[in-house]
Short mmCIF file of C-alpha atoms in Angstrom, two decimals:
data_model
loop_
_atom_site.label_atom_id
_atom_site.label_comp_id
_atom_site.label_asym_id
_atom_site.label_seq_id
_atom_site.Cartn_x
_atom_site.Cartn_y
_atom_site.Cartn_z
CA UNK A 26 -10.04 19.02 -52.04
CA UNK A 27 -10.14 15.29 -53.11
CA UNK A 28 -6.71 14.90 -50.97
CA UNK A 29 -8.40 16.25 -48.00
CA UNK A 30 -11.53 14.39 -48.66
CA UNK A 31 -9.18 11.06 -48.48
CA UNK A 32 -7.24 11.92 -45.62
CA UNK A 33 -10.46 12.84 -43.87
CA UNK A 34 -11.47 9.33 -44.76
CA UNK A 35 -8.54 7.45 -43.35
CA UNK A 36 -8.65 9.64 -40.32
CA UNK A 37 -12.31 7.74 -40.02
CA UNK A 38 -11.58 4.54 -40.96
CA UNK A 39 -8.15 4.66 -38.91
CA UNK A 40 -10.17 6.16 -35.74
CA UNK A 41 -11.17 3.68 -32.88
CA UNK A 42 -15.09 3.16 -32.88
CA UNK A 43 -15.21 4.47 -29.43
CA UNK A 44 -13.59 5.56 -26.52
CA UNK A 45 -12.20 2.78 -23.97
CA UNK A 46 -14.42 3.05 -21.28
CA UNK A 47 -12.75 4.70 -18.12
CA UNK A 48 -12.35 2.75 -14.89
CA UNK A 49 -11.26 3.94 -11.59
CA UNK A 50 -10.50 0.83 -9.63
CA UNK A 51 -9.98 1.59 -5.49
CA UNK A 52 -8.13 -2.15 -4.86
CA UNK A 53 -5.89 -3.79 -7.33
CA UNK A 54 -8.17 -6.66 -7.11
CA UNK A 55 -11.61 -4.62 -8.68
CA UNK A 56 -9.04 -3.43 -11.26
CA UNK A 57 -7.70 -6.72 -12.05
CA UNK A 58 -11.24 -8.16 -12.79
CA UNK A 59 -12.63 -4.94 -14.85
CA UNK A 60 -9.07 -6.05 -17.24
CA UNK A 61 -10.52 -9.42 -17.57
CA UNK A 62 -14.17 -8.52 -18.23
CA UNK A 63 -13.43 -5.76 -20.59
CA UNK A 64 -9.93 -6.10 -22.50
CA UNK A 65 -9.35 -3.38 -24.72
CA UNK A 66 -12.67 -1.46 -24.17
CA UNK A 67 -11.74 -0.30 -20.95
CA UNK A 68 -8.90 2.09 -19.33
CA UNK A 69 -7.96 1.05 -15.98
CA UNK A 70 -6.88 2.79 -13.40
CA UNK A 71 -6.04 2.07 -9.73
CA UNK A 72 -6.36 4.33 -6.77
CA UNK A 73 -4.26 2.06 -4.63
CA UNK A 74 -1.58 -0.44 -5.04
CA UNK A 75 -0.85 -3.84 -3.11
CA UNK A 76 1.51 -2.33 -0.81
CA UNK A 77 -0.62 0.00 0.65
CA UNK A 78 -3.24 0.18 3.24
CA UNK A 79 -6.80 0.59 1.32
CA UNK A 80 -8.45 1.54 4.82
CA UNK A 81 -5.80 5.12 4.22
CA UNK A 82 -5.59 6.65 0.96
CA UNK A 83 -4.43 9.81 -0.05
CA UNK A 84 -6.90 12.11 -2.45
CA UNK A 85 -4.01 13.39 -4.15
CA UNK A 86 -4.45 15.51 -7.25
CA UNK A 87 -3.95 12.67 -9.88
CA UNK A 88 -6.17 10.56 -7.99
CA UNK A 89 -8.90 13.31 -7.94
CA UNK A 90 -8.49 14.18 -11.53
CA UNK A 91 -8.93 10.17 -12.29
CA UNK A 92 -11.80 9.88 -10.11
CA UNK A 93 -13.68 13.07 -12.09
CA UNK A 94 -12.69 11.96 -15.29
CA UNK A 95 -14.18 8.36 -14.66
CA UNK A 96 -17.28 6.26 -16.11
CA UNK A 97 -17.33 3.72 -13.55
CA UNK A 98 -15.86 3.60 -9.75
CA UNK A 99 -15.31 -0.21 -9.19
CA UNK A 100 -14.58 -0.54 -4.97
CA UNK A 101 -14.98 -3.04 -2.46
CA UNK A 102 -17.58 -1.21 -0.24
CA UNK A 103 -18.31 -2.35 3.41
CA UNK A 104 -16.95 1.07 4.77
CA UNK A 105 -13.12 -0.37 3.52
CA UNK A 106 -12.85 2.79 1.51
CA UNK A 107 -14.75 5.15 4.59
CA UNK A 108 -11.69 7.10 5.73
CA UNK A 109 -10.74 8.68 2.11
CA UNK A 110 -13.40 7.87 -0.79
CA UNK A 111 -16.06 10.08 0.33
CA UNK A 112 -14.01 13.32 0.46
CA UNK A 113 -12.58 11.71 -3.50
CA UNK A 114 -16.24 11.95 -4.76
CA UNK A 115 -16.92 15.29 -3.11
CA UNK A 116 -13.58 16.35 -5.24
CA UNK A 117 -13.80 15.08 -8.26
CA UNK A 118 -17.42 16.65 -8.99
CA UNK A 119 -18.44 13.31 -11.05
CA UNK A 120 -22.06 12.91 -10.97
CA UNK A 121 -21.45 9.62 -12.94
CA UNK A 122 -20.17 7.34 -10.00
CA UNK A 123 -21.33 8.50 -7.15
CA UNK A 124 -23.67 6.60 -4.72
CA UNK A 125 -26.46 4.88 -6.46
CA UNK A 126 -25.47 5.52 -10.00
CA UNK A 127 -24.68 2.67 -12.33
CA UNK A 128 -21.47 3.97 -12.03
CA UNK A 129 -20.67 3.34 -8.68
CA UNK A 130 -19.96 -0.51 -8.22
CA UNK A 131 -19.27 -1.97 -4.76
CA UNK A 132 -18.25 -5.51 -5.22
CA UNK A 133 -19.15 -6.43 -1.28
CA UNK A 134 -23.17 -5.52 -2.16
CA UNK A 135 -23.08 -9.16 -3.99
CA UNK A 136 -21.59 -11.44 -1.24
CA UNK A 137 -22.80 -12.54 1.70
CA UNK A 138 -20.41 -10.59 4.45
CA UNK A 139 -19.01 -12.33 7.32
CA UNK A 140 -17.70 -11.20 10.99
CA UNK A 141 -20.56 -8.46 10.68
CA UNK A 142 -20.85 -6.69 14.32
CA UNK A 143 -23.24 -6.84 17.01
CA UNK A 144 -22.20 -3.28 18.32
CA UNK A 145 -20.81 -0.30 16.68
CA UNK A 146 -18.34 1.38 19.02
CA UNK A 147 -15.46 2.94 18.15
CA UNK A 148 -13.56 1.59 21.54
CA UNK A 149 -13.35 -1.58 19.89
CA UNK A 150 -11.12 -0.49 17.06
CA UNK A 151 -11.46 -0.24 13.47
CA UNK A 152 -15.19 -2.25 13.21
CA UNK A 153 -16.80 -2.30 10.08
CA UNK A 154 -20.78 -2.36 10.73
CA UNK A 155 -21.46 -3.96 7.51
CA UNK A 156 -19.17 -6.98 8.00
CA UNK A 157 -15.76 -7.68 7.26
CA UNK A 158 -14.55 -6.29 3.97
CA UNK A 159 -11.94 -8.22 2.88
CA UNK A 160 -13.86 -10.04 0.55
CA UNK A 161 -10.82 -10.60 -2.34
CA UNK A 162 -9.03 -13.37 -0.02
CA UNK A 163 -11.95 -15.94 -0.90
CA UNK A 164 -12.10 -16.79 -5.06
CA UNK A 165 -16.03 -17.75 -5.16
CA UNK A 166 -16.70 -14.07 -3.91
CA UNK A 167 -14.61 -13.13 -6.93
CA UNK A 168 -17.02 -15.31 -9.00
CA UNK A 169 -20.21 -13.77 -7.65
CA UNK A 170 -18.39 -10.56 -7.92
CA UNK A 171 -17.55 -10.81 -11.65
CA UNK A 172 -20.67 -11.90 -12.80
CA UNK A 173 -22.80 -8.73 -11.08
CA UNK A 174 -19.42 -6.70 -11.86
CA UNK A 175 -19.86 -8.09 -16.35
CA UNK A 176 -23.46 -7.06 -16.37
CA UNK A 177 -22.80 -3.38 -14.82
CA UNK A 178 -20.18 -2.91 -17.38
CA UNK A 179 -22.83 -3.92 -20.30
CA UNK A 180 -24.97 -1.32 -18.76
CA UNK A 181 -22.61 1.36 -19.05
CA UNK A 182 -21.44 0.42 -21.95
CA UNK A 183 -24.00 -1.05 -24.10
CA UNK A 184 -22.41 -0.82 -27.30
CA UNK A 185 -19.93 -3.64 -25.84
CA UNK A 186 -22.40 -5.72 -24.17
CA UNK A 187 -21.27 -8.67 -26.62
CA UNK A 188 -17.56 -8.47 -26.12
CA UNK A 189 -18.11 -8.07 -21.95
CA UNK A 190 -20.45 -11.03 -22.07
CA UNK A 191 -18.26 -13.64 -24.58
CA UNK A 192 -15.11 -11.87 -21.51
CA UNK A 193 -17.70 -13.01 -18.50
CA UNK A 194 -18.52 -16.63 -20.06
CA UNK A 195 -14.47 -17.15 -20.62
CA UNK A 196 -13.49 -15.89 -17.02
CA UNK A 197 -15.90 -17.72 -15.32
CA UNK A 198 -15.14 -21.00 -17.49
CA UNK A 199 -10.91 -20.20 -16.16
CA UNK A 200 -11.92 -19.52 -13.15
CA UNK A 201 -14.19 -22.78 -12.27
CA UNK A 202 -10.88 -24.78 -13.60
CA UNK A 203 -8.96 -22.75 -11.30
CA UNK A 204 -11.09 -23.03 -8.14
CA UNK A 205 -11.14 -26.77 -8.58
CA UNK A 206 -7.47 -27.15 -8.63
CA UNK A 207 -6.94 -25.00 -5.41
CA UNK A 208 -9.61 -26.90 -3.41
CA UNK A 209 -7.84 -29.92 -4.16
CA UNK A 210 -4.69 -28.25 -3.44
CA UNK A 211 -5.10 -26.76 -0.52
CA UNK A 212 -7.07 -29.88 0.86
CA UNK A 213 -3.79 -30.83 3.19
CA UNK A 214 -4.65 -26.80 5.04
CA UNK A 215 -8.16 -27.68 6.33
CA UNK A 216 -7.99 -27.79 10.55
CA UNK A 217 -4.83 -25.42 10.49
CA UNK A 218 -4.84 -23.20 13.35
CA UNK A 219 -3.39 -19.67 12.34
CA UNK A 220 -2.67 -16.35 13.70
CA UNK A 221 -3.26 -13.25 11.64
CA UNK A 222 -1.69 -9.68 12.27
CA UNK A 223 -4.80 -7.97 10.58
CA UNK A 224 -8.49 -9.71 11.19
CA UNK A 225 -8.16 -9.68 6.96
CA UNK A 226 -8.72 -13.42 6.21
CA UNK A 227 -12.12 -14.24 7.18
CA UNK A 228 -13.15 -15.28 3.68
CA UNK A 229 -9.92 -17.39 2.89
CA UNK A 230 -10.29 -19.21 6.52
CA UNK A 231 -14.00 -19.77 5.80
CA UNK A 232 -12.80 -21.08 2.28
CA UNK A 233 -9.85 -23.23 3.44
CA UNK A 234 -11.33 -24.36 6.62
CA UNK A 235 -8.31 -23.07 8.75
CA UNK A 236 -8.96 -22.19 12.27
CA UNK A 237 -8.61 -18.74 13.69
CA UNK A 238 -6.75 -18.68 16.63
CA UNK A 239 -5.99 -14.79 17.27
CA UNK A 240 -4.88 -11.74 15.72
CA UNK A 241 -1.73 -9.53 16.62
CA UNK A 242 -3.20 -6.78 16.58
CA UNK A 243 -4.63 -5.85 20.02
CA UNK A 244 -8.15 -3.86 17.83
CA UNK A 245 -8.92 -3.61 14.59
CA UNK A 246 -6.27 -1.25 12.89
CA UNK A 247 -4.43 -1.09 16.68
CA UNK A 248 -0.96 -1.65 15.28
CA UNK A 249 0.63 -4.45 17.74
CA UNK A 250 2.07 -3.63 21.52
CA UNK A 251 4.93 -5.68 23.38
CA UNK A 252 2.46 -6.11 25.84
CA UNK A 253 -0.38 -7.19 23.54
CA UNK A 254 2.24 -9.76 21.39
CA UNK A 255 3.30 -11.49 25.11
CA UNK A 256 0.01 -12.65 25.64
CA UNK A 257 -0.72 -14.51 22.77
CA UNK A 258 2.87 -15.46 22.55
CA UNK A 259 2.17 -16.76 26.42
CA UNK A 260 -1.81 -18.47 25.07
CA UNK A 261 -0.01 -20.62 22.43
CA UNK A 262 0.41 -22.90 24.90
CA UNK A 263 -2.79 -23.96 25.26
CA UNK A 264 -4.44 -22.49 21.67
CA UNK A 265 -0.51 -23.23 19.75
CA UNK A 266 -1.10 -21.89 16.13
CA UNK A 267 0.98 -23.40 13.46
CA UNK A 268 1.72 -20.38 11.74
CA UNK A 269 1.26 -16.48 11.15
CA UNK A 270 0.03 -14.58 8.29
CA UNK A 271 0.13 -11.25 7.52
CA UNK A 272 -0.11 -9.03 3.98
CA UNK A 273 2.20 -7.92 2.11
CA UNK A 274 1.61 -3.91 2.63
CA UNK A 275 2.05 -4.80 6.48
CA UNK A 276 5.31 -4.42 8.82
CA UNK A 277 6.61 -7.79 9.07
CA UNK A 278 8.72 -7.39 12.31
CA UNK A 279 5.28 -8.29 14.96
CA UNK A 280 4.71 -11.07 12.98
CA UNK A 281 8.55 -12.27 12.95
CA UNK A 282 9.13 -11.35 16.85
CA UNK A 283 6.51 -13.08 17.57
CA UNK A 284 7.04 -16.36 15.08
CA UNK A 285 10.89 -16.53 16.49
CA UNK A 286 9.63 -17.18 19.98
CA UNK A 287 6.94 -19.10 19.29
CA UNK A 288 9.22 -21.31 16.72
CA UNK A 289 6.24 -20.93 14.27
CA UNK A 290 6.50 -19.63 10.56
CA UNK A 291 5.34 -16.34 9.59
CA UNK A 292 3.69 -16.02 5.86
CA UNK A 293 3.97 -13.10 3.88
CA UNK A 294 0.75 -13.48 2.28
CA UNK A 295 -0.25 -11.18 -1.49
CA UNK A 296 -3.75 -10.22 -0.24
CA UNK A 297 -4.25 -8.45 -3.60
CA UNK A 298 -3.07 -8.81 -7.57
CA UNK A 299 0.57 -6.97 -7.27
CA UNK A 300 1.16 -8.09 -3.26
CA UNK A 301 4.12 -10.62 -4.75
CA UNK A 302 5.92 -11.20 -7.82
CA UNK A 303 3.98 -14.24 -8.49
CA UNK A 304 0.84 -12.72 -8.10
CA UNK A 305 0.45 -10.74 -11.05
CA UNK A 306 -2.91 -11.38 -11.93
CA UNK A 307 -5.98 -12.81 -10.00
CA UNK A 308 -5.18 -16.31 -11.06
CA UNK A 309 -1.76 -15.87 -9.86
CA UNK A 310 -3.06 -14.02 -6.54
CA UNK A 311 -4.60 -17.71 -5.40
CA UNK A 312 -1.86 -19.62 -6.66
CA UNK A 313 0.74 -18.06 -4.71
CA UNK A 314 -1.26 -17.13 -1.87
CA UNK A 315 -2.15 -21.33 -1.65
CA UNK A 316 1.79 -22.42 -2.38
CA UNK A 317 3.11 -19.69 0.59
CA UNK A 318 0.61 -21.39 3.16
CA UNK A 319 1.42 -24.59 1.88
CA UNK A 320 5.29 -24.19 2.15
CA UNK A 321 4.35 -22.34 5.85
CA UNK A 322 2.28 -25.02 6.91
CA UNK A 323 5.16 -27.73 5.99
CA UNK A 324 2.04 -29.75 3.82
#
């Protein structure tokens, strides 16, 4: 009896004190983040990876079991995830994260959204009514993000409140360092006129001050025609952009047709944590994403 009684008592003392909280990130960005704020007390998992489209997801069976096994559903929001995460929350049967619980986090309800629509119509491609969602390619959303993002995990998680608030006060002390050295670095980029394959880099233009010119793609999520790619290949003479970018998960070969006869670079480009081997985390997203456009731009 008195061995049992001991073993029972290491078992206890040996035990953790609690569960890691479980995460179900939709973009490797949101998963990134949660891994910052929360460290050891949470279990992250990602329902997409770098090299894939987030506007089309598979609800597989893993992903499904994930999704109704999880505390908190951290997404972007803005209708990014509209084509698959509904039918994931009708699946999974989790009453915990879906739409207006506390465990339902959309990072793009704590930004202010940009390119957001005058008209709705489905003729004009893939339009998001709520604005543009690709929120991740600007670092002071991530800022406002992670601070709304630290408090929903201490509500979920009280009993860590202290660890996810001493995580919050240490990110957001790197990350002010950080966002001062890429201003200054990617000072020589402001006025640079730029094509984009995908209408994806609203936030880093705004942040950068580079100049839209056009995108390749002919809509919204209208993969690139011949005829479509002659046009703006015949407008750069009088709007000439001084180079292309385009994300990693996309096909590169519009963007290279189209930078070979237009003797313009074309930059592969991370877009999320994972997109390139440099960008392994969301401090090394920014730094390569700034050193590619950099290199591109010949600065």
């Amino acid at each position: 009896m008195k061995k049992l009684f001991a073993a029972m008592l290491l078992i206890a003392a040996t035990a953790p004190a609690s569960a890691a909280l479980k995460v179900l990130a939709c973009e490797p960005e949101w998963g990134a983040l949660v891994q910052e704020l929360g460290g050891d007390k949470v279990d992250v998992t990602l329902a997409t990876t770098a090299l894939q489209d987030p506007h089309h997801v598979q609800a597989k069976p893993s992903l499904i079991a994930r999704a109704r096994n999880a505390e908190l559903l951290a997404c972007t929001g803005a209708g990014l995830e509209i084509g698959w995460l509904p039918v994931l929350l009708q699946q999974s049967g989790n009453a915990a994260i879906q739409p207006g619980k506390p465990g339902n986090f959309a990072a793009s309800d704590f930004v202010q959204k940009l390119d957001v629509p005058t008209r709705v119509d489905r003729a004009d491609g893939d339009v998001h009514p709520e604005g543009n969602p690709h929120i991740q390619t600007d670092p002071r959303n991530i800022a406002k993000v992670a601070v709304a993002l630290a408090q929903r995990l201490e509500q979920i998680d009280p009993a860590n409140r202290a660890t996810y608030q001493q995580r919050a006060q240490d990110f957001a002390k790197r990350w002010d360092a950080a966002l001062a050295r890429w201003s200054a670095q990617a000072a020589p980029l402001r006025g640079t006129p730029i094509l984009a394959q995908h209408k994806a880099w609203t936030y880093m233009e705004n942040w950068l001050g580079l100049q839209y010119v056009d995108a390749l793609e002919p809509k919204p999520g209208v993969e690139p025609t011949a005829a479509h790619l002659q046009e703006i290949l015949t407008r750069q003479k009088d709007r000439p952009a001084k180079l292309i970018v385009y994300a990693a998960y996309q096909d590169a070969r519009s963007a290279d047709w189209l930078a070979e006869r237009a003797k313009i670079p074309a930059v592969q480009l991370p877009f999320t944590v994972g997109g390139t081997p440099a960008a392994k985390d969301l401090f090394g997203l920014f730094d390569d994403t700034i050193a590619r456009l950099l290199k591109g731009a010949g600065k």
